[in-house]
Amino acid sequence: MNADQSIDCVGLYCPMPIVKTAQKMKELEPGQVLEVIADDKGIKTDMPAWAEKTGNEFLGIEEEGGEIKVYVRKK
Amino acid sequence: MPDDNVTIVVFSGELDKALAAFNIANTAAAMGMNVSMFFTFWGLGVIKKGGIERGGKSFMQWMMGLMDRGGASHLKLSKMNMMGAGTRTMKSLMKKYRMPSLEEQIKLAKDQGVHFIACTTSMALMGLEEGDFIDEVDELAGAATYLGLASEGKVNLFI
């Protein structure tokens, strides 16, 4: 999936991937897509929950080996 | 949104419980929620500077403060402290797994706009003054302030 910006959260655990996502999203324009690369499995359920709560659009997950890429679109 | 308050009563003064409280506070703040942490009783130790000066404390209060000094960097685990060895081990494990320390989580919470409230009744009981706390503390208040915030929130925790 194509993204406008990407952040690397590999090796980070809760709450850091979500906190970093929230911080990075502030820099994006509405409609732009953020890619979050992580390896803590919690992000697979945490990111949809974060998106639902904040009104951003959760676009999906891509998994490769131990690497999890999640995509969210800024509202 | 008025019902988007998250309130956390931090009653405990142990490292593990404080970490759990700040973990939730920081996540809630990242979710755009309005987070208040109400530090009371042993929880005041989390926001103490950790000084040992007597100030206006009575002898008993001073002794209590010396035995339980407080300050984020001095907190102990609620289990397996083992004279500090367990706490040191836990801290080094957290570092190894790049988990933020309690001090870092406190700073992060402040940066994210989490509201810090110290309970004035517990402060009186322990002989603590505003100057005994870290600068992150925004307000000194009582239970009515907590309840006012909690009654407008769906997530209210006691840790």
Coordinates of C-alpha atoms in Angstrom, one line a residue:
Chain A
M1 CA 0.0 0.0 0.0
N2 CA 1.2 3.5 -0.8
A3 CA 1.6 5.9 2.1
D4 CA 2.5 9.6 2.3
Q5 CA 4.5 9.2 5.5
S6 CA 5.9 6.3 7.4
I7 CA 7.1 5.8 11.0
D8 CA 9.2 2.9 12.3
C9 CA 8.0 1.5 15.6
V10 CA 9.9 -1.8 15.4
G11 CA 11.0 -2.9 18.8
L12 CA 8.5 -0.5 20.6
Y13 CA 5.7 -1.7 22.8
C14 CA 2.5 -0.2 24.1
P15 CA 1.9 2.7 24.5
M16 CA 4.6 4.0 22.2
P17 CA 3.4 2.9 18.7
I18 CA 0.0 4.6 19.4
V19 CA 1.5 7.7 21.0
K20 CA 3.9 8.0 18.0
T21 CA 1.1 7.5 15.5
A22 CA -1.0 10.2 17.2
Q23 CA 2.0 12.6 17.2
K24 CA 2.8 11.9 13.5
M25 CA -0.8 12.3 12.4
K26 CA -0.7 15.9 13.5
E27 CA 1.9 16.6 10.7
L28 CA -0.3 15.0 8.0
E29 CA -2.8 16.8 5.8
P30 CA -6.4 15.4 5.7
G31 CA -6.7 12.5 3.3
Q32 CA -3.0 11.6 3.6
V33 CA -2.0 8.0 4.6
L34 CA 0.4 7.1 7.4
E35 CA 2.2 3.8 7.4
V36 CA 3.2 2.4 10.8
I37 CA 5.8 -0.4 10.8
A38 CA 5.8 -2.4 14.1
D39 CA 6.5 -5.8 15.4
D40 CA 4.4 -5.8 18.6
K41 CA 1.3 -7.8 17.7
G42 CA -0.9 -5.6 19.9
I43 CA -0.9 -3.0 17.2
K44 CA -3.2 -5.2 15.0
T45 CA -6.1 -4.6 17.4
D46 CA -4.9 -1.3 18.9
M47 CA -4.7 0.6 15.7
P48 CA -8.3 0.0 14.5
A49 CA -9.4 0.9 18.1
W50 CA -7.3 4.1 17.9
A51 CA -8.7 5.0 14.5
E52 CA -12.3 4.4 15.5
K53 CA -11.9 6.6 18.6
T54 CA -10.1 9.4 16.8
G55 CA -12.3 9.3 13.7
N56 CA -9.4 8.5 11.4
E57 CA -9.8 5.8 8.8
F58 CA -8.1 2.4 9.3
L59 CA -7.1 1.1 5.9
G60 CA -5.6 -2.3 6.7
I61 CA -2.7 -4.4 7.7
E62 CA 0.1 -6.0 5.7
E63 CA 2.3 -8.7 7.4
E64 CA 5.7 -9.9 6.3
G65 CA 7.7 -12.2 8.5
G66 CA 7.6 -10.6 11.9
E67 CA 7.0 -7.1 10.5
I68 CA 3.5 -5.6 10.7
K69 CA 2.6 -2.6 8.5
V70 CA -0.6 -0.8 9.4
Y71 CA -2.2 2.0 7.4
V72 CA -4.4 4.8 8.5
R73 CA -5.9 7.8 6.6
K74 CA -6.2 11.1 8.3
K75 CA -9.7 12.4 8.4
Chain B
M1 CA -16.8 15.9 24.1
P2 CA -17.9 16.2 27.7
D3 CA -18.2 12.4 28.2
D4 CA -14.7 11.8 26.9
N5 CA -13.0 12.3 30.2
V6 CA -10.7 9.6 31.5
T7 CA -9.9 9.8 35.2
I8 CA -7.3 7.8 37.0
V9 CA -7.0 7.8 40.8
V10 CA -3.4 6.9 41.5
F11 CA -3.6 5.6 45.1
S12 CA -0.6 3.3 44.9
G13 CA 3.0 4.4 45.2
E14 CA 4.7 1.4 43.6
L15 CA 6.6 1.5 40.4
D16 CA 4.6 -1.2 38.6
K17 CA 1.3 0.3 39.4
A18 CA 2.4 3.8 38.5
L19 CA 3.7 2.4 35.1
A20 CA 0.3 0.8 34.5
A21 CA -1.5 4.1 35.3
F22 CA 0.7 6.2 33.0
N23 CA 0.6 3.6 30.2
I24 CA -3.2 4.0 30.1
A25 CA -3.1 7.7 30.6
N26 CA -0.6 8.1 27.7
T27 CA -2.7 5.9 25.4
A28 CA -5.9 7.7 26.3
A29 CA -4.3 11.0 25.6
A30 CA -3.1 9.7 22.2
M31 CA -6.7 8.7 21.5
G32 CA -7.7 12.3 21.9
M33 CA -9.3 11.8 25.3
N34 CA -9.2 14.4 28.1
V35 CA -7.1 12.7 30.8
S36 CA -6.9 13.6 34.5
M37 CA -4.7 11.8 37.0
F38 CA -5.7 12.3 40.7
F39 CA -2.8 11.5 43.0
T40 CA -3.8 10.5 46.5
F41 CA -2.3 8.7 49.5
W42 CA 0.7 6.6 48.5
G43 CA 0.2 7.8 45.0
L44 CA 1.6 11.2 46.0
G45 CA 5.0 9.5 46.1
V46 CA 4.8 9.2 42.3
I47 CA 4.8 13.0 41.9
K48 CA 7.1 13.8 44.8
K49 CA 10.5 15.3 44.0
G50 CA 12.0 12.8 46.4
G51 CA 13.7 15.3 48.7
I52 CA 14.4 14.6 52.4
E53 CA 14.2 18.1 53.8
R54 CA 11.9 18.6 56.8
G55 CA 10.0 21.7 55.6
G56 CA 6.9 22.2 57.7
K57 CA 6.5 18.5 58.5
S58 CA 5.9 17.3 62.0
F59 CA 8.5 14.8 63.3
M60 CA 6.2 11.8 62.5
Q61 CA 5.5 13.1 59.0
W62 CA 9.2 13.7 58.4
M63 CA 10.1 10.2 59.5
M64 CA 7.3 8.8 57.3
G65 CA 8.7 10.7 54.4
L66 CA 12.2 9.4 55.1
M67 CA 11.1 5.8 55.2
D68 CA 9.0 6.2 52.0
R69 CA 10.9 8.9 50.2
G70 CA 9.0 8.8 46.9
G71 CA 10.0 10.4 43.6
A72 CA 9.5 8.5 40.4
S73 CA 13.1 7.2 40.3
H74 CA 12.9 5.8 43.9
L75 CA 9.7 3.8 43.6
K76 CA 9.8 0.0 44.2
L77 CA 8.0 -2.9 42.6
S78 CA 4.9 -4.1 44.5
K79 CA 6.3 -7.7 44.2
M80 CA 9.8 -9.1 44.1
N81 CA 11.5 -5.9 45.1
M82 CA 14.1 -8.1 46.9
M83 CA 15.9 -5.1 48.6
G84 CA 15.9 -3.3 45.3
A85 CA 17.5 -6.1 43.2
G86 CA 14.1 -7.0 41.6
T87 CA 13.4 -3.3 40.9
R88 CA 16.8 -2.8 39.3
T89 CA 16.3 -6.0 37.2
M90 CA 12.9 -4.8 36.0
K91 CA 14.3 -1.4 35.1
S92 CA 17.1 -3.0 33.1
L93 CA 14.6 -5.3 31.3
M94 CA 12.5 -2.3 30.4
K95 CA 15.5 -0.5 29.0
K96 CA 16.5 -3.7 27.0
Y97 CA 13.0 -3.8 25.5
R98 CA 13.0 0.0 24.9
M99 CA 10.1 0.6 27.1
P100 CA 9.8 4.1 28.5
S101 CA 10.8 4.6 32.1
L102 CA 8.3 6.1 34.6
E103 CA 10.1 9.4 34.4
E104 CA 9.8 9.4 30.6
Q105 CA 6.2 8.4 30.8
I106 CA 5.5 11.3 33.2
K107 CA 7.1 13.8 30.8
L108 CA 5.2 12.2 27.8
A109 CA 1.9 12.5 29.7
K110 CA 2.6 16.2 30.4
D111 CA 3.5 16.8 26.7
Q112 CA 0.3 15.1 25.7
G113 CA -1.8 17.4 28.0
V114 CA -2.6 15.0 30.8
H115 CA -3.9 16.9 33.8
F116 CA -2.1 16.2 37.1
I117 CA -4.0 16.8 40.3
A118 CA -2.7 16.3 43.9
C119 CA -5.1 15.5 46.7
T120 CA -4.9 18.2 49.4
T121 CA -6.2 15.9 52.2
S122 CA -3.4 13.4 51.7
M123 CA -0.9 16.3 51.4
A124 CA -2.0 17.6 54.8
L125 CA -1.8 14.1 56.3
M126 CA 1.7 13.6 55.1
G127 CA 2.8 17.2 55.7
L128 CA 3.5 17.8 52.0
E129 CA 3.4 21.2 50.3
E130 CA 3.2 22.2 46.6
G131 CA 6.9 22.7 46.5
D132 CA 7.5 19.0 47.4
F133 CA 6.0 18.0 44.0
I134 CA 7.4 18.0 40.5
D135 CA 6.5 20.9 38.3
E136 CA 4.1 18.8 36.2
V137 CA 1.4 19.0 38.9
D138 CA -1.3 21.4 37.6
E139 CA -3.7 21.6 40.5
L140 CA -4.3 20.9 44.2
A141 CA -7.8 19.7 44.8
G142 CA -10.2 17.3 46.7
A143 CA -12.6 14.5 46.0
A144 CA -15.3 16.8 44.6
T145 CA -13.0 17.9 41.8
Y146 CA -12.3 14.2 41.0
L147 CA -16.0 13.3 41.0
G148 CA -16.9 16.3 38.9
L149 CA -14.5 15.0 36.2
A150 CA -15.4 11.3 36.7
S151 CA -19.1 11.9 36.4
E152 CA -18.4 13.3 32.9
G153 CA -16.3 10.3 31.9
K154 CA -16.9 6.7 31.0
V155 CA -13.4 5.5 31.9
N156 CA -12.6 6.0 35.6
L157 CA -9.9 3.9 37.1
F158 CA -8.5 3.4 40.6
I159 CA -4.9 2.1 40.7

